[in-house]
Coordinates of C-alpha atoms and ligand atoms in Angstrom, one line a residue:
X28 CA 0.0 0.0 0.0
X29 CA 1.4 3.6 -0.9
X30 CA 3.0 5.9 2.3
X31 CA 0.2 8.5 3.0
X32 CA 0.4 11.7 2.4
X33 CA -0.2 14.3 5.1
X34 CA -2.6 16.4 2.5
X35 CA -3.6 14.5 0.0
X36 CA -3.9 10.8 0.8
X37 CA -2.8 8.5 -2.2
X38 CA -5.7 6.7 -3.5
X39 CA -8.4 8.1 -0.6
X40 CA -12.0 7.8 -1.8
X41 CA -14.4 10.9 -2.0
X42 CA -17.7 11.6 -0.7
X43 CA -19.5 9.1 -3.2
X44 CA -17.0 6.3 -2.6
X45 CA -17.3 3.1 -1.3
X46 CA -17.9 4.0 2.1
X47 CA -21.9 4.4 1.9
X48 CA -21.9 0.7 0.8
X49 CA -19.4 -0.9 2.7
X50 CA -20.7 1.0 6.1
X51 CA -24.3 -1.0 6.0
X52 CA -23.3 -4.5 6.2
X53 CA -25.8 -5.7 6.5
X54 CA -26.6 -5.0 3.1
X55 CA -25.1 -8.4 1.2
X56 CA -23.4 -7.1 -1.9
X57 CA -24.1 -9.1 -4.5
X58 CA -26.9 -7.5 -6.3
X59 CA -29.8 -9.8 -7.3
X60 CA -31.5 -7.3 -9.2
X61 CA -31.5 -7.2 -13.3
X62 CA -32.0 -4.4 -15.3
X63 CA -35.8 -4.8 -16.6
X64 CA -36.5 -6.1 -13.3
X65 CA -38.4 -4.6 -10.9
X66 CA -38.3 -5.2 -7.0
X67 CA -39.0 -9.0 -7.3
X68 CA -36.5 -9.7 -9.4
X69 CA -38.8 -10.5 -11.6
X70 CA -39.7 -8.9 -15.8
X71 CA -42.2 -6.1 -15.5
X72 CA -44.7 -6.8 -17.8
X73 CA -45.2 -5.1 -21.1
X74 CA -48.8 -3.5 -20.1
X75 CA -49.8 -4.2 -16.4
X76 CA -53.2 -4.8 -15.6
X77 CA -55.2 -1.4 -14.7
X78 CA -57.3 -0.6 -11.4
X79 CA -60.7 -0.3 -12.7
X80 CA -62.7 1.2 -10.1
X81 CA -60.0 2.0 -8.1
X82 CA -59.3 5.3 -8.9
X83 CA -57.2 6.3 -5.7
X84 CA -54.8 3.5 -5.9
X85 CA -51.6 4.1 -5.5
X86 CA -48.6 2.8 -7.6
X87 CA -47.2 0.9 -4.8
X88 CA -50.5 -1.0 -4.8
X89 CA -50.9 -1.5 -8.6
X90 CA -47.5 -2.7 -8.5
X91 CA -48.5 -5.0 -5.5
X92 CA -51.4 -6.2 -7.2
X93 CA -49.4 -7.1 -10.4
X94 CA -47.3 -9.3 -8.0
X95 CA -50.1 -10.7 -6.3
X96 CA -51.6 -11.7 -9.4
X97 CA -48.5 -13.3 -10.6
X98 CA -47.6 -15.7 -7.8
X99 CA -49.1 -18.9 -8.6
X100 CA -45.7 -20.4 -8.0
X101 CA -44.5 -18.6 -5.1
X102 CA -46.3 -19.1 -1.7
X103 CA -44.7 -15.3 -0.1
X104 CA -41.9 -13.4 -0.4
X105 CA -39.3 -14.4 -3.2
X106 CA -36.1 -13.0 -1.1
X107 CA -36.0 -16.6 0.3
X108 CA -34.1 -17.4 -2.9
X109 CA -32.3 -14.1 -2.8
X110 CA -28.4 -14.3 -1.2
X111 CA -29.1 -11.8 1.1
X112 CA -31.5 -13.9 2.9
X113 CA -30.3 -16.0 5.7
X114 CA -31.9 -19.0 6.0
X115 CA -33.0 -20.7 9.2
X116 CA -31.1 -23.8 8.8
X117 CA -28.4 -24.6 6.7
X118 CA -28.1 -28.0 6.3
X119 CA -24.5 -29.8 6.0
X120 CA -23.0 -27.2 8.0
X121 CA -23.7 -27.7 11.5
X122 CA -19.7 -28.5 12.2
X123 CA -19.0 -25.7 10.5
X124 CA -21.6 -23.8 12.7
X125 CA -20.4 -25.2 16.1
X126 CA -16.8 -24.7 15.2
X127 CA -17.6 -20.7 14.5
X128 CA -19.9 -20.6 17.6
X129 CA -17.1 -22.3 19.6
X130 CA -14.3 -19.9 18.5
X131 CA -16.6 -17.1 18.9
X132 CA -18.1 -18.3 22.0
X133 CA -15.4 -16.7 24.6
X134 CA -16.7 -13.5 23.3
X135 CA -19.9 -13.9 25.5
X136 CA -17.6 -14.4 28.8
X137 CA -15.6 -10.9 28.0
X138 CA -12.7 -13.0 26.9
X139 CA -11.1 -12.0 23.8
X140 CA -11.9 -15.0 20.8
X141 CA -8.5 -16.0 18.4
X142 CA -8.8 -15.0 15.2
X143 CA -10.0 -16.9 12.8
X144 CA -9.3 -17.8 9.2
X145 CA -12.8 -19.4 7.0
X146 CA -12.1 -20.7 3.9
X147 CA -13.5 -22.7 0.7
X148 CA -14.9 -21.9 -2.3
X149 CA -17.5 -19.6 -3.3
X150 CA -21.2 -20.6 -2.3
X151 CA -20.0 -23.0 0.4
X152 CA -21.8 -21.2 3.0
X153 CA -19.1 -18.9 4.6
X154 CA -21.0 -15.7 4.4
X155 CA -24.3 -18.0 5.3
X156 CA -22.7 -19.3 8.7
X157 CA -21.3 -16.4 9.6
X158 CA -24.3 -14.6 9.8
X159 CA -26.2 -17.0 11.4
X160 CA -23.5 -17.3 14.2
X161 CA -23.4 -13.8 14.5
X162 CA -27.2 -13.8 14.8
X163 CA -27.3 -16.4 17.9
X164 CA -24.4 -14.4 19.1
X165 CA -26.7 -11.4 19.4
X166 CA -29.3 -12.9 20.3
X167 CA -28.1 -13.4 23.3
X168 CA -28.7 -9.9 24.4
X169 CA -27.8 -10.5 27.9
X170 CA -24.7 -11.7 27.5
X171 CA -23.6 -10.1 23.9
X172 CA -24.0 -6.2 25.2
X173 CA -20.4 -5.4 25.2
X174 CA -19.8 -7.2 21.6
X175 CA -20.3 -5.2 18.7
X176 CA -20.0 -7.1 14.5
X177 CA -18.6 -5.4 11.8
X178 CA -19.2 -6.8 8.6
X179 CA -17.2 -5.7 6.1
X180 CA -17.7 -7.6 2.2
X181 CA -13.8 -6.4 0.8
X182 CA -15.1 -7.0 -2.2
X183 CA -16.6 -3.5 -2.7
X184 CA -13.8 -1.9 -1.3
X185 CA -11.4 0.1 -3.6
X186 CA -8.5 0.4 -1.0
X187 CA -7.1 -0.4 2.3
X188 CA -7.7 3.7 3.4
X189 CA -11.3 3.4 3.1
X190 CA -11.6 0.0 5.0
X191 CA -10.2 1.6 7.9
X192 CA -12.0 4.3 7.1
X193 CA -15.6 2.4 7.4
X194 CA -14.4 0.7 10.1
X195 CA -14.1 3.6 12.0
X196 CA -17.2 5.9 11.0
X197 CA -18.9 2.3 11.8
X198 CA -18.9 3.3 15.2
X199 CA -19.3 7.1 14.7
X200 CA -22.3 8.0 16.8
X201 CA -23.2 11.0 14.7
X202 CA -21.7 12.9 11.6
X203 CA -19.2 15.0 14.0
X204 CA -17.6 11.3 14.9
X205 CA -17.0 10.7 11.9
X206 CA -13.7 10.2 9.7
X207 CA -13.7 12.6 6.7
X208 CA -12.1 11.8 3.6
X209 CA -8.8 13.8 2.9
X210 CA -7.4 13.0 6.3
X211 CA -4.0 11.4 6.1
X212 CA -3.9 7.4 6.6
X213 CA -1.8 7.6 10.2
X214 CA -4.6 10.4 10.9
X215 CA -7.3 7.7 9.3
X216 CA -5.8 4.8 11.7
X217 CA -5.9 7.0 14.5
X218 CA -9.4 8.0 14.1
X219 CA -10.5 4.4 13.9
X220 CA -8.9 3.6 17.4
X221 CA -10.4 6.6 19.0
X222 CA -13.5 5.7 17.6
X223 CA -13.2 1.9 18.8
X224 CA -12.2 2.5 21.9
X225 CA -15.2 5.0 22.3
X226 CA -17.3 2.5 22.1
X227 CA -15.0 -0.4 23.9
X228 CA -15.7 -3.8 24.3
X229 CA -15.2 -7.1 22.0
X230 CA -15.1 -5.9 18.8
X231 CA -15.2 -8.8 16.1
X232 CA -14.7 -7.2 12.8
X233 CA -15.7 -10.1 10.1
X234 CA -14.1 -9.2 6.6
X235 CA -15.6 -11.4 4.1
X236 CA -13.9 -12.1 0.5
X237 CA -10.8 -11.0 1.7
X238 CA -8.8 -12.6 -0.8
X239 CA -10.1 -9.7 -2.8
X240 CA -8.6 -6.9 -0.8
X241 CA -5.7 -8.5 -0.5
X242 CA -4.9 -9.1 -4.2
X243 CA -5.9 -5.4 -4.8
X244 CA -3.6 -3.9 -2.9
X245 CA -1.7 -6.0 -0.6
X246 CA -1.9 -7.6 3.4
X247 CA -0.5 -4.4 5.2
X248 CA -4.0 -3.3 6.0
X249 CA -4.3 -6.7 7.5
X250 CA -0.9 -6.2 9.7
X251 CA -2.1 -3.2 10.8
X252 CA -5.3 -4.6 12.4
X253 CA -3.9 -7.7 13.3
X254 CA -2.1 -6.0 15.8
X255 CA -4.4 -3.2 16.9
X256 CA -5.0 -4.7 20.7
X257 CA -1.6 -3.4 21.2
X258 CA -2.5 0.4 20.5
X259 CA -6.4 0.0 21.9
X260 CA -6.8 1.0 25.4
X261 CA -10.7 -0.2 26.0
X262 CA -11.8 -2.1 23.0
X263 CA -10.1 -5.4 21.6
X264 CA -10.3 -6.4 18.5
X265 CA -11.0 -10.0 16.6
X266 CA -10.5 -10.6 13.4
X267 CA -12.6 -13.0 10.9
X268 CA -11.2 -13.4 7.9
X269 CA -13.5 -15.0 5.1
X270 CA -11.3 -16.2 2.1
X271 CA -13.0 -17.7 -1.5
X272 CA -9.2 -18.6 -2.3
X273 CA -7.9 -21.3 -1.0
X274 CA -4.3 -20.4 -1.2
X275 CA -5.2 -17.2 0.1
X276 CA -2.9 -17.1 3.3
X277 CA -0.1 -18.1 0.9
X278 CA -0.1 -14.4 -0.3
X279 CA 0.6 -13.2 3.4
X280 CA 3.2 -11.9 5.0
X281 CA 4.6 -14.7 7.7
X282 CA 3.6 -12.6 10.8
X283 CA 0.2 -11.5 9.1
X284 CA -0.3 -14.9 8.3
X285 CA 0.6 -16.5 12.2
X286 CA -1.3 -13.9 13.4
X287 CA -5.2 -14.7 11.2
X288 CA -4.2 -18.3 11.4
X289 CA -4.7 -18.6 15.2
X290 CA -8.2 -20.6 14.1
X291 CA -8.5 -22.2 10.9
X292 CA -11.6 -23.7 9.4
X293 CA -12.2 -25.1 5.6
X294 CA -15.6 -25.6 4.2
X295 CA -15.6 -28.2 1.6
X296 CA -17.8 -27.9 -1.2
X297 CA -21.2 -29.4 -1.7
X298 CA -22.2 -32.4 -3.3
X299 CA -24.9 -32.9 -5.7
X300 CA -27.0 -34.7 -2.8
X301 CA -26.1 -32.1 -0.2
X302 CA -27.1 -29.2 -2.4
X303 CA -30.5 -31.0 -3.1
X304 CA -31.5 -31.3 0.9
X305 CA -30.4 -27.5 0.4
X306 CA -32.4 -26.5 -2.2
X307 CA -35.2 -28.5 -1.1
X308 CA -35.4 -26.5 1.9
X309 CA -35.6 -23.3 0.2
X310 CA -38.1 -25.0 -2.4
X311 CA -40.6 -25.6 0.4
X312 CA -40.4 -22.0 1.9
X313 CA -40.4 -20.4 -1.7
X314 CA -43.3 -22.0 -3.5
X315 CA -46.4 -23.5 -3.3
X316 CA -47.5 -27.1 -2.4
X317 CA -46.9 -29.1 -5.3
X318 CA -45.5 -26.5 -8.0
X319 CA -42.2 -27.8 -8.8
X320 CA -42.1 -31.2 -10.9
X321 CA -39.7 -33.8 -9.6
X322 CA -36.8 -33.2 -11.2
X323 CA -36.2 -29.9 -10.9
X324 CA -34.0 -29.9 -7.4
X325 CA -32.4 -33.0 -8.9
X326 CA -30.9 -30.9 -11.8
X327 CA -30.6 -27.7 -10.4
X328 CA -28.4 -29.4 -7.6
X329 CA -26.3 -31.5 -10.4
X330 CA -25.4 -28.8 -12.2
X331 CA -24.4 -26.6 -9.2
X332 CA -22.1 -29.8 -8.2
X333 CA -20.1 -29.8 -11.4
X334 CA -19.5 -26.2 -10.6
X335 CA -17.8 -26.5 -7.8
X336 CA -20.8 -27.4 -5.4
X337 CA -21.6 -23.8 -5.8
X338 CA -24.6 -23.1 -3.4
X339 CA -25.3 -19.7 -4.6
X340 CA -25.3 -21.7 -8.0
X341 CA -27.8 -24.2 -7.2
X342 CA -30.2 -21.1 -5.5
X343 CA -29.8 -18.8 -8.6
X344 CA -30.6 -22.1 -10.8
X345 CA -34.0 -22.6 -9.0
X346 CA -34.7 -19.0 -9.0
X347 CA -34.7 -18.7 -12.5
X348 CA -36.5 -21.8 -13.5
X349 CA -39.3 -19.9 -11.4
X350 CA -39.1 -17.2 -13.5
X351 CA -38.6 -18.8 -16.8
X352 CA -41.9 -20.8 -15.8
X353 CA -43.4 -17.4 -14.7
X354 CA -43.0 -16.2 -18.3
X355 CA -44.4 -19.0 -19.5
X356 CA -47.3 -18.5 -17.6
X357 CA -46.9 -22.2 -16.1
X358 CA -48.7 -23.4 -13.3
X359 CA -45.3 -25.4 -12.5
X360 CA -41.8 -25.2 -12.6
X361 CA -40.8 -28.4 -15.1
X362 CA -36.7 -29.5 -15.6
X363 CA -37.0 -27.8 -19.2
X364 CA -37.5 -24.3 -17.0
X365 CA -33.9 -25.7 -15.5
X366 CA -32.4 -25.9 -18.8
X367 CA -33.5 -22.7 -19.9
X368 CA -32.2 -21.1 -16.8
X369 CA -29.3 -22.5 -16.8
X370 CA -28.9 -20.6 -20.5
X371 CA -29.6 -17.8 -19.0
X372 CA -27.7 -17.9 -15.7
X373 CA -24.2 -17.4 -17.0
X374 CA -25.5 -14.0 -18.6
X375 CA -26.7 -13.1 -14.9
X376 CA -23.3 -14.1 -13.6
X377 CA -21.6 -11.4 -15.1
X378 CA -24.1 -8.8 -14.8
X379 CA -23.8 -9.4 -11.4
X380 CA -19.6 -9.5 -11.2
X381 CA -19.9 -6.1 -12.8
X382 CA -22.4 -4.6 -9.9
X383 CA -20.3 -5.7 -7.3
X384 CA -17.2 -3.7 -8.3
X385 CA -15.7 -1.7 -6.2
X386 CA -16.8 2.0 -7.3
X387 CA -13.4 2.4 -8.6
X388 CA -13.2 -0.9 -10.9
X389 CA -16.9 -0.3 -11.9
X390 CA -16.1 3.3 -13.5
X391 CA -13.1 1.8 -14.9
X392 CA -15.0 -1.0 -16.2
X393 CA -17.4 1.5 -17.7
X394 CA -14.7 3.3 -19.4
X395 CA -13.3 0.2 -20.8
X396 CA -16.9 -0.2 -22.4
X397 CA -17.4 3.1 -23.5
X398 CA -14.1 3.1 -25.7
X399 CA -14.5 -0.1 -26.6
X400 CA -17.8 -0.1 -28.2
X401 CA -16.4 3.2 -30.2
X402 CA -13.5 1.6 -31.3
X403 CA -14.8 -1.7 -31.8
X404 CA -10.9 -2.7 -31.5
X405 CA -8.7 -3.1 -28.4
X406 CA -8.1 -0.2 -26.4
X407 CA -4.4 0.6 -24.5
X408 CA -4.4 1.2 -20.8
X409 CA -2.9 4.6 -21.2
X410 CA -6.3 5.8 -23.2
X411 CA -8.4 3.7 -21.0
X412 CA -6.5 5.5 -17.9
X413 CA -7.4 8.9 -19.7
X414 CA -11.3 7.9 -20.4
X415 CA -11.5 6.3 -16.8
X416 CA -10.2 9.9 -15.1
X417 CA -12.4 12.2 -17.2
X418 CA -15.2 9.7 -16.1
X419 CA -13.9 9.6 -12.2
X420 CA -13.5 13.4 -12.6
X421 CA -17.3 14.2 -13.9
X422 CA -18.7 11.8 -10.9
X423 CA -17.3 14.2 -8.7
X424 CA -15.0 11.3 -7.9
X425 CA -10.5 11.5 -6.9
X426 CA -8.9 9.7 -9.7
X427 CA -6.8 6.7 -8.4
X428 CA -3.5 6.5 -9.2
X429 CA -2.6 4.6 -12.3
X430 CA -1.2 2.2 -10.4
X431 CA -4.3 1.1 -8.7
X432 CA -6.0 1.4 -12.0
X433 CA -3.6 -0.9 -13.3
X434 CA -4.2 -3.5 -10.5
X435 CA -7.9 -3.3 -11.5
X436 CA -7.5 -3.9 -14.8
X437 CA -5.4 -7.2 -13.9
X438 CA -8.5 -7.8 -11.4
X439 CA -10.9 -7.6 -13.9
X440 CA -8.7 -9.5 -16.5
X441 CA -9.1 -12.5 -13.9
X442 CA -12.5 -11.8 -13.3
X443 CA -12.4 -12.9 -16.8
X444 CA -14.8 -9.4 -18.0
X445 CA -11.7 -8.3 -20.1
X446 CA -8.4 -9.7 -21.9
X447 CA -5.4 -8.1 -21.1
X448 CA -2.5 -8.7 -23.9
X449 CA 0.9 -6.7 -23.6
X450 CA 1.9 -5.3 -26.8
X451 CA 5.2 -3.6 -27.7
X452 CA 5.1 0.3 -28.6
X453 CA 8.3 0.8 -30.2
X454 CA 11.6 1.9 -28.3
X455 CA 11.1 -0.1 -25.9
X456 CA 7.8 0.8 -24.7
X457 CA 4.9 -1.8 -23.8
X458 CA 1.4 -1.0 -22.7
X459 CA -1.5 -3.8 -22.6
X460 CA -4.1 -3.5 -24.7
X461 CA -7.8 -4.5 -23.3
X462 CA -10.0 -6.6 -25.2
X463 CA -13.8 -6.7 -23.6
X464 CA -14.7 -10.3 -22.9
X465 CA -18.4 -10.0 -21.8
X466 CA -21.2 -8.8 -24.5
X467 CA -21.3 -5.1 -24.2
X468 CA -24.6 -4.7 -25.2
X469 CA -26.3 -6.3 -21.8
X470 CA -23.1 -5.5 -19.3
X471 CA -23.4 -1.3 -20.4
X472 CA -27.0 -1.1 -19.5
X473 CA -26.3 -3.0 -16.3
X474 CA -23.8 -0.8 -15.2
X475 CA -25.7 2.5 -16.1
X476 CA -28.2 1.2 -14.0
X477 CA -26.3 1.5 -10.9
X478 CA -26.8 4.9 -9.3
X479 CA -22.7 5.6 -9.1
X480 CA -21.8 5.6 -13.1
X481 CA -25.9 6.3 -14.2
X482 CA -24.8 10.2 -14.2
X483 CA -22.6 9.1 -17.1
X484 CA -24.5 7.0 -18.5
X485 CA -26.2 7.1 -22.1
X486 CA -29.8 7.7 -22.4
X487 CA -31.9 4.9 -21.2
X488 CA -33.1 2.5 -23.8
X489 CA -35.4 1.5 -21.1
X490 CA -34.3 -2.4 -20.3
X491 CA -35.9 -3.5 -23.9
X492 CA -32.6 -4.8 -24.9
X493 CA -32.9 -6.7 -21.7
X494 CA -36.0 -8.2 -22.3
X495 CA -35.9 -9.1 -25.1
X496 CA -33.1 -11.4 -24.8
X497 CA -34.6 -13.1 -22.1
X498 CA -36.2 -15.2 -24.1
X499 CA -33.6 -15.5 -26.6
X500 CA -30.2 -16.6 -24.3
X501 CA -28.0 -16.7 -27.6
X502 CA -25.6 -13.3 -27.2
X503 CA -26.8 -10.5 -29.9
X504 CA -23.4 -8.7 -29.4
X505 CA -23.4 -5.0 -30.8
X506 CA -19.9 -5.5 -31.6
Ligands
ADP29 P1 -20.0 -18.3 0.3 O1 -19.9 -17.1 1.3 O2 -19.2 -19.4 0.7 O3 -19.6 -17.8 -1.1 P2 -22.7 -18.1 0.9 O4 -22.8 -18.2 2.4 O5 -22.9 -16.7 0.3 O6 -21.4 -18.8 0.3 O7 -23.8 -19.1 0.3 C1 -24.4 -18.9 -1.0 C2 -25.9 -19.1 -1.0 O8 -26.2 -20.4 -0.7 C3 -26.5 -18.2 0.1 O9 -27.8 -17.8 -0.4 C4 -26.7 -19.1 1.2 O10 -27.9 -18.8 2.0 C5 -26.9 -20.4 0.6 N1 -26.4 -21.6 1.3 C6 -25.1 -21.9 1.4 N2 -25.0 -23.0 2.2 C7 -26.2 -23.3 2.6 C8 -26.7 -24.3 3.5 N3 -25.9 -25.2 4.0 N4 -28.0 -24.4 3.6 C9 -28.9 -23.5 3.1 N5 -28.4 -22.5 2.3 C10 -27.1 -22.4 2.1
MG30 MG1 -19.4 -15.2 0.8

């Protein structure tokens, strides 16, 4: 990570930066929503039904009725198949669960817990158990008074200033508390302790998909708060560190890496008959009595399995077969709605990748997109480092240093949303020059849907696009 600066803090967010995410954790930050999609995740129709004889009705209840009216399938709310929601059991993890809780537990008697280290692949439940220990942690309201959870999902945040800097305002009590940006990183760190030990206790600061932040920019963030308790005077501090990278403490620093490692748990992935007891739970609180064919966990669950025994996978599977039976105004959800979602799924895969980018990454992203689709040819970093800072600049955004830029375009190179190839500029020079790997014409709506880059976005075409290639999961790329 670069030396701070006393004014002008290298690579510090502004006002519209992550922090307004990344300080509501509870808010899980991968984004269900599609564009052309309206609260329930689900296709606004084309002309909805009018309120005849209801001439005081409000949209909200229109748009109530509409759902209403569609959910033959569904017997309540559809978040249960959302991410964000947190089920009530989660089967096939209950060692997973007591190991957490155990860890965790000394928390309760005012004893400080280790830290602790969670890893396995992505949708194996980390997030899931964490949340539910932290949940029966709280619940205990007697005992857990003087233990406070951050959240944190590193994910969606640009840079190791404005994690500490969230951490911090996470206990500001009111805007006065709180860090601003421009402050110097030592001033930033300082801030934070002041601000924890304000509010003292056992502090147990989760940071989920840190293999994220890590790769971004580095594990000094994570030195510095591994040894906090020896600069805190009230509070004490346990860290949770939530890895989707299994090698993920190879990348550390030896004393960073003793120091996260003091508990170390692996979730294994799910089989094909583990994800159906999963799935079948969530089947019987989503829908109906007797609405989805047999079948249909079977093969959402074996596909999931050959992808890693991807949980998240399996969920967004049966989701979508309720949707693509929806649309087909079925009365049940049949296998051929899993094949069709499964067309359709990997299109939502990215769409979602992009909306979970760090602000940073996502204007980047954007500004790879934008000269892209006018060149219709691959663009060199240095333009794409021009385009991205005009962009930055007109969001009222601080441009990050090329540097970082140049770490996110590696990031989203593995992310696999661009190709990266280094070409040779005569004398010796060598830039790389970005390819887009994702079809533009579905991933730029998506992003100028999201309120950070829809300022610069182009006019709205109004999710057609969208909709219209539901039904048709073939690509029609513009380029
Ligand atoms: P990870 O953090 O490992 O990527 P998550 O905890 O986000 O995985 O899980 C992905 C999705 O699958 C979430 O919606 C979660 O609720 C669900 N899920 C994972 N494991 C289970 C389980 N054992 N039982 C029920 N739901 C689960
Ligand atoms: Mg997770």
């Amino acid at each position: 990570m670069s030396p701070a600066n006393e004014n002008r803090p290298v690579d510090a967010p502004e006002p519209l930066d992550s922090t307004s995410q990344a300080t509501n954790p509870a808010a899980t930050p991968v984004s269900d929503r599609r564009p052309g999609a309206n609260d329930a995740g689900m296709p606004v129709p084309a002309s909805p039904p009018s309120a005849p004889g209801n001439p005081g009705a409000s949209a909200g209840s229109i748009l109530d009725a509409i759902l209403t009216a569609k959910s033959e399938l569904f017997r309540g709310s559809r978040e249960v198949l959302r991410d964000s929601y947190v089920p009530s059991r989660l089967p096939h993890r209950e060692q997973q669960i007591r190991q957490v809780a155990e860890i965790l537990a000394p928390a309760l008697k005012g004893e400080l817990p280790s830290n602790l280290l969670i890893y396995g692949k992505i949708g194996t439940g980390k997030t899931a158990v964490v949340a539910q220990v932290r949940q029966d942690i709280q619940r205990r309201t007697d005992l857990a008074s003087h233990i406070t959870f951050i959240t944190l999902n590193c994910g969606n945040i640009d840079t190791p200033y404005s994690l500490l800097q969230t951490i911090g305002n996470s206990f500001a009590k009111n805007e006065a508390d709180r860090i601003p940006t421009g402050w110097s990183l030592d001033r930033v760190q300082s801030g934070m302790r002041r601000l924890m030990d304000a509010k003292g206790g056992i502090q147990v600061l989760v940071l989920d998909e840190v293999d994220r932040l890590v790769a971004r920019s580095g594990d000094n963030v994570l030195y510095t708060l591994s040894q906090i308790n020896t600069e805190l005077e009230t509070a004490r501090l346990a860290l949770v560190g939530v890895s989707n990278d299994l090698k993920f403490t190879n990348h550390l620093d030896a004393r960073v890496r003793s120091r996260l490692n003091e508990e170390k748990i692996l979730f294994p992935p799910y089989d094909a008959t583990q994800l159906q007891d999963i799935l079948r739970d969530r089947a019987h609180e989503a829908f109906r009595d007797g609405v989805v064919d047999p079948g249909v966990v079977e093969r959402c669950a074996a596909y999931a399995a050959l992808e890693n025994g991807d949980a998240r996978r399996a969920l967004a599977l049966l989701r979508l077969s309720a949707e693509m039976a929806e649309r087909d105004h079925a009365k049940r959800i049949t296998p051929d709605h899993v094949v069709k979602a499964k067309n359709r799924l990997e299109q939502d895969i990215i769409i979602d990748c992009c909306r979970t980018l760090p602000p940073h990454c996502k204007v980047l992203l954007y500004a790879i997109l934008q000269s892209f689709e006018r060149r219709r040819n691959g663009v060199l970093t240095g333009e794409v480092y021009d385009s991205y800072r005009r962009l930055a600049e007109r969001l009222g955004l601080q441009p990050l240093h090329a540097r970082s830029i140049s770490n996110y375009v590696s990031e989203l190179e593995s992310l696999g949303l661009i190709r990266a190839t280094i070409v040779s500029r005569g004398r010796g020079g060598r830039t790389r020059e970005i390819i887009v790997d994702v079809p533009i014409s579905e991933t730029m709506p998506a992003l100028e849907e999201d309120p950070l880059i829809a300022p610069v976005g182009r006019p709205k075409p109004r999710g057609q696009m969208l909709l219209t290639n539901f039904d048709n999961p073939a690509r029609t790329d513009t380029f």
